[in-house]
Amino acid sequence: MKKDLKQVNSSIPKIDGMGLVKGKPAYTQDLIPSNILIVKTLKSPHAFAKVLNVNYEEALKVEGIEAIFSWKDVPQTIITRAGQGFPEPSPYDRYILNEYVRHVGDEVAIVAGETEEAVEEALKLIKVDYEVLEAVLDLETAVGHSSIIHPEKEAFSMFPIGFDANKNIAAAYEMHVGDVDDVIAKSEVKVEGTYFTQAQAQVPLEPHNCFTYVDFHGRLNVITSTQTPVHIRRIMGRALSMPLKKIRVFKPRVGGGFGGKQMLHGELFCAMVTLKTGKAAKMIYTRKEVFESTCCRHAMRFNLRVASDKEGYIKAIDMDVLSDTGAYGEHALTVLMVAGSKTLPLYNKVEAVRFNGVVCYTNHTPAGAYRGYGALQANFALESLLDELAEKLGISTVELHKKNMISEGESSPIFKIMGEGSEGVDMNVESCKLDYCLDRSIELIGWENKYPRKEIAPNKVRGVGLAIAMQGSGIAHIDMGSAILKLNDDGFFNLLMGATDIGTGSDTILAQVAAEAIGISASDIVVYSSDTDLTPFDTGAYASSTTYVTGNAVRKAGLNMRKLLIETVAKKFKVTPEEVTFENGVFTTEKESITLKEFSTRLYYNEGLDQKQLVASDSYVGEQSPPPFMVGVAEVEVDTETGFFTILDYAAVVDCGTTLNPNLAKIQVEGGLMQGIGMAVYEDVVYTSSGRMLTNNLMTYKIPTREDVKKLTVEFADSYDPSGPYGAKSVGEIGIDTPPAAIANAIYNAVGVRIKTLPITPEKVLMALKLKEK
Amino acid sequence: MRLELVINGQRYTIDGVLEDRRLLDVLREDLHLTGTKEGCGEGECGACTIIMNNEIRLACLTTAIQANNSEILTIEGLEKDGKLAPIQEIFMRSGAVQCGFCTPGFLISAYHYLKNGGSKDVDSIRHAVSGNFCRCTGYSKIIDGIQESHDLMSFEKNENSSKNSEKEATFIDLTTEKKQNSINSNKKNIFSVSTKEELCEFLKKYGSEAGILAGATDIIPSIRKGGEKRLYFADVSKIKSQFSEIVEDDKNIYIGAMATFKDIQHNPIIKKHLFELVHAAKTIGGYTIQAMGTIGGNIANGSPAADSVPALLIYDATIELTSLNSKREIKLSSFYLGYKKMDIMRGEFISKIVIEKKQFISTGFEEVGSRKAVFISKVSLAHSLKDEELILAAGSVSAFPKRLLEVEKIFLKQDLTKDTLLEYLSKDVIPLDDIRSTGEYRQKTLLNLLWSLRENLLKK
Ligand SMILES: Cc1cc2nc3c(=O)[nH]c(=O)nc-3n(C[C@H](O)[C@H](O)[C@H](O)COP(=O)(O)OP(=O)(O)OC[C@H]3O[C@@H](n4cnc5c(N)ncnc54)[C@H](O)[C@@H]3O)c2cc1C
Ligand code: FES
Ligand code: FES
C-alpha cells in the first residue's frame, strides 16, 4: 500500500514557499492597482435598530467622494452569505444592506471615494436616524424573546431546517436512537453537567480584503481573499441579479482563513460601487472590522447527561445544545449538527443516544464557519463529562476510553442519521487507530508517573488530562472537487483546481498526489488555484474536504492522464498500451523509448495530423466522510495562590490516514493545537451590556504566542484509509478539538476544580479554588 | 516634506510626502515594496516589522517624518545577489511558512536578532520574536528555523549604506498626488524638533494640544482609534540620543527619558543596580514594542498598567522635568494625580529619571496576566526592602500605578491577619473593573501576591 509511494508521504517543501520568504507580491492587497476607489462602510453603533433615515447629502459634498449608498440604493434581494453548497442549509436572512441593523458593526451605508481621508470624513457626515430596538444579548433568553431580530417576512430557508424567525430560532434539530430517558433511568452510574463554550474569533493574520473592476468585456471581476470562489460567484449573482457568466471571482494567495473567509464579506459592497460607478474599487478591513463585522465561532451551551454500568461501559448519551448564531443564521444548522455528528460516534456502543439542539439569533456579531465547526464545542462538554464519569466509576480515564471508544471496522448509527444540514451516510470506519493514539500520547507525556497530580511546591501543583476527538473528511454526497491536468510541451503539467490553498499547503500536497498518479515528480507540476473562469468546480476549502475530496479528484485525473499518455505513446509506436511502460520520465516499449519531455514537445509540434492537446480531468464526490481521529494530552502546572497556570506539555497523536506530506501535516496539527489552546484558555469575544464588542483588537483579544506553551509534540499513527487518496484522510481541522477538554481535565486533576465555562482563566480557577475552600 | 531614505541599499527621494504618512504606506504604496504586511495597523501583530537604522521597528507605527534620512531593510532586501539568506532557505524548507502572511515579519525579527549577536538559546529566540504573531503554525518550526540558521548567517558590516547609496537615488514625486493617506483623517501636525529649546518652545506654544512623538507606540494606536485629541506632535528623533543616555555617579543612576526598554534591558548599570526595572522592561509588549517604546513615554502616558512605573516606584525614583529655562525634580510617587492626570506643566517634558543607589535586602516584581507576550499587565506587585524601609507598589489595580503606603505601614507586623491586610489594602486602592479582569479578581490576586510576599520576607 504505502510502501511504493514515491511522491506522496514525503516532506517536500511547499511549492509556494520561495515567493513567500522573498516577500514577493502574492496576496490580494499586494496586487491592488493604485488609483482605485476606496470603499468603507458606516457601521451601526447599536446592537439592534431600525434605520429610519440615512441623510448623506452633506457627505456627498466632500471632495473626492464618488458614491454613497444606503439600503434604499441597493437591491433588496434576500440572501445568505454563508458560502456553502446550494441549496444552502442556512436561512436566507440577509441583504447587502437592510433597513434593520442587527449588531454593533452591522453595515448601514457604503461610501466610496478617492482618498481614505475623504471617505473617513464622509462617514462622519452621514446622518442616520435610528429607532433603537431592544437588543437580545443573552443566549438563554433569546428564544421567544419579545424582540424579534428578523421581522422581515422575506426571510426563509431553502428546505426545512427548523427556522422560526418569530421565535428568534435560526435552526433546530433533533434525533434519537433508542429511549435515552429509559436507559439512563436504568443505568447504575450517571453524570450530568452544563458546559459553555464561548465565541472565538478566527483571526487570520491577513485581514479580509478584496477589489473589483469591470473588464473590457463588461464582466465584473472580483479578486478576493476567500476560501470559496464558486460560492462567492453564485451568491453575488443572486444578490446583484447578475447572470453568473458576467462574474469572475479569483483568489490570489490567502493569508489564513480558518473558516472566517468561507462567507462573503466585502465583496458585495465593493461590487456595488464598481457596478454603479463603473470604477475599480477596493475594500480592506481594519482589524477592528474583522472582529466586529465578519464572523466568529458559535457560542454554545450544552446540557449533557451520560450513563454507564458499573464496569464503565457507556449506555447512553443525551446532548442538548443551545447555540448562538448572532445576528444572522450563517452555518447555524450545520455547526449544530456537527456538534453531534462528530462527537457522538466516538462512543458507538451505547444503547441509546439523543441529540437535541436549537440555534438562536442574538444581536451579537454573526457566527460562521470556524475550524472545529461544532465538534470542538461538543468535544469540550463530552470529554469533560467523561472525565467525571471515570472518577465516579473509580477507574482511570484511559480505561474508560479504551472500553468505549470506536475501533476499526465498526460503525455508528449516527453516521446515517446526521449529516451536515441533511441526512448522513452510512459507513464503516475503515481506518481507526485510536488505540495506538491513546497509548502513544500518554507515553509521550509520561502519564504513568504524572497521573493524576504531583505537588512540586507548596502552592504549585501539576496535573495531566486527556481528550479524544474525531472530525470528518468533507461532506459525503455533497462536497464535490475536481481537477484538470494539462500536458505542456517540455513535459510539465498544469494542475488546475478550484480548491483554495488558504495557507494549508493544499497546493503542494495536491501536486504530490497528481505526480504520484501520473508517475512523475511533483516539481513538474505547476499548480493554479483558483479562478472561476479557469479552474474547474470545487465547493471550496472547508469541512476538511480538500485533502480527501479534491485529493481523490486529483488522483483520478492523474490516473486518467497517465492512461492517456500511455495510449498516445502506444499509438505512436504502434503497440498496445499494455506494452508501454512509463518510469522515471521515460516511455519504453520492447523496441523503442522516448522521454516524456521529448514526447510532449513532439506531440505539439512534429506529429503532423496526430498533433493534439492532452488534457485529463475528473471529479470526486465523497461516498463517505472517513473521520480522522486523535488523542491530546495536556500537562499543566497550577499556582494555587493566583490561579495562574502554565501548559507545560501538550502531546498529540493523530490518525489522518497516510500523511501525504508529513511535515505539512504536522504543522497543520500544531497550528490547530495552538488555536485550540487559545480557545481553551485565552480567547474570548466579550461584549458590553449594550452589545458593543470589547475585544476588537489583538491586545484585548488574546491569541496565543509561542511563549504560552512550553512544549508541543505531534506524532502520527501509521494508518491507511482505503477510500482516501493514497490512504489519506483530512487533517486540517482535527488539531483544534482536544485542548479545551484536555486542559480542563488536567487542571481538575491538579487542583480539583472543574471549569465548565470556557475560556479557563486564572480568575475562574482562583474563584473555584476559593469556593472549594469554603 | 521631502523624504530621503535608503532602502535595501537603494536610495530614494520622495517629494511631497505628508509628514504623518505611515512608513508602511510609503513602502507598500509609494514604492511597491509589498513584502512588508499590514495585519493590524496597531503595533500588535508584527507583520510590518522592518529594520530601521539597525533597530527593529514597526512600519505601521512609524511616520514618514520619523523615518526621514534613515536606512531601512525590508524583507525584499534579505536576498543578496540573487541568493536567499540561509534563514529564508530554512524557513522555506522546514515548514515555518504556512499562509506566509506573518513570514516577512518573522524573518526580519530573526535576521535582526542574529545580526546583533543573538544566541542559540531557545528562550532568547522566543523573546526576539515575541512581537510577531503567527496564527497558522504552532511556532515550533519558526523557532527551530532561527536556531538552525544561527551558525549559517554571515553579515557584512554596513551592508546597506556605503557602496550602494552612492548610486543615484530613485526619485518619486507625490506633490500632486492628492490620494495620499496619512495616519488618520483628523490630520495631525507633526514637527521635527532639532534642539531641546525647540521642543520646549513647541510644548509651550501648543500646551495641552501638544504631544511628544517618542516611540509613538502609545500615540499612533490612539490616533488610529480616534482617541487622541491633541493635534500637534513633536518628533524627537533628532534629539533622542541626547536624552537616552544612562549614566551613574557615586550616588545616583540617571536614565534619559527617551531610552527605550531595549536600551534599559541591556544596559550594564541598570542590570547591576535595578534588576526589577530590567524585568519590567522585558515584559512590556513584545520585543518590537520594547525596541521602540521609551521609558519617558511609559511614565507620561500614565496608564494604570504602565509596567515600568511600579518598578521605578520601589526604587523611589525621582523624575526630572525640563522646560525652556528651568528644571525641576519631583518624586515619581507624587507625580500622578488621577487617571491620566499628572503634575506636568505647560512647556515641560520628562528629561531624566534619577535613582539613588542603594543596597537592598530584597526586591521583587511579580505579575499575573493571561498571556506572556504583547499583553498589558494585569496585576503587578513590586517591592523593595532596605533595612526597615519597605516599599510596595502595585500596577493595574487603580487609576494609576501606586505605592501602597497604608499597607507598607503594617505589612511586616508579626500578628497581621489576611483580613487586616485586606482592610489596609482597600484604603490604598479602589479596584478597577475593565475588560481585562474584574476588580474583585484583581484585588484578590493582589492580596494573595502580598500575602505570599510577606511570608517570604518574614522567612528571610
Ligand atoms: C502592542 C503594544 C503592546 C504594549 N504593551 C505594553 C505593556 O505590556 N506594558 C506597558 O506598560 N505598555 C505597553 N504598551 C504601551 C507603550 O508601548 C508604552 O507605554 C511605551 O513605553 C510608550 O512609550 P513611547 O515612547 O512609545 O510613547 P509615545 O507613544 O511616543 O508617547 C506616549 C505619551 O507620552 C508622552 N511623552 C512621550 N515622551 C515624553 C517625555 N519625554 N516627556 C513627556 N511626555 C512624553 C507623549 O506625549 C504621549 O502622550 C504597549 C503598546 C503596544 C502598541
Ligand atoms: S501591522 Fe500589525 S504590528 Fe504593524
Ligand atoms: S503562516 Fe499564517 S500567520 Fe504565520
mmCIF file of C-alpha atoms in Angstrom, chain A residues 221 277 579 605:
data_model
loop_
_atom_site.group_PDB
_atom_site.id
_atom_site.type_symbol
_atom_site.label_atom_id
_atom_site.label_comp_id
_atom_site.label_asym_id
_atom_site.label_seq_id
_atom_site.Cartn_x
_atom_site.Cartn_y
_atom_site.Cartn_z
ATOM 1 C CA ASN A 221 -14.047 40.823 -11.781
ATOM 2 C CA THR A 277 -19.692 53.952 -10.806
ATOM 3 C CA GLU A 579 3.296 -2.913 -23.993
ATOM 4 C CA TYR A 605 4.980 20.352 -32.966
#
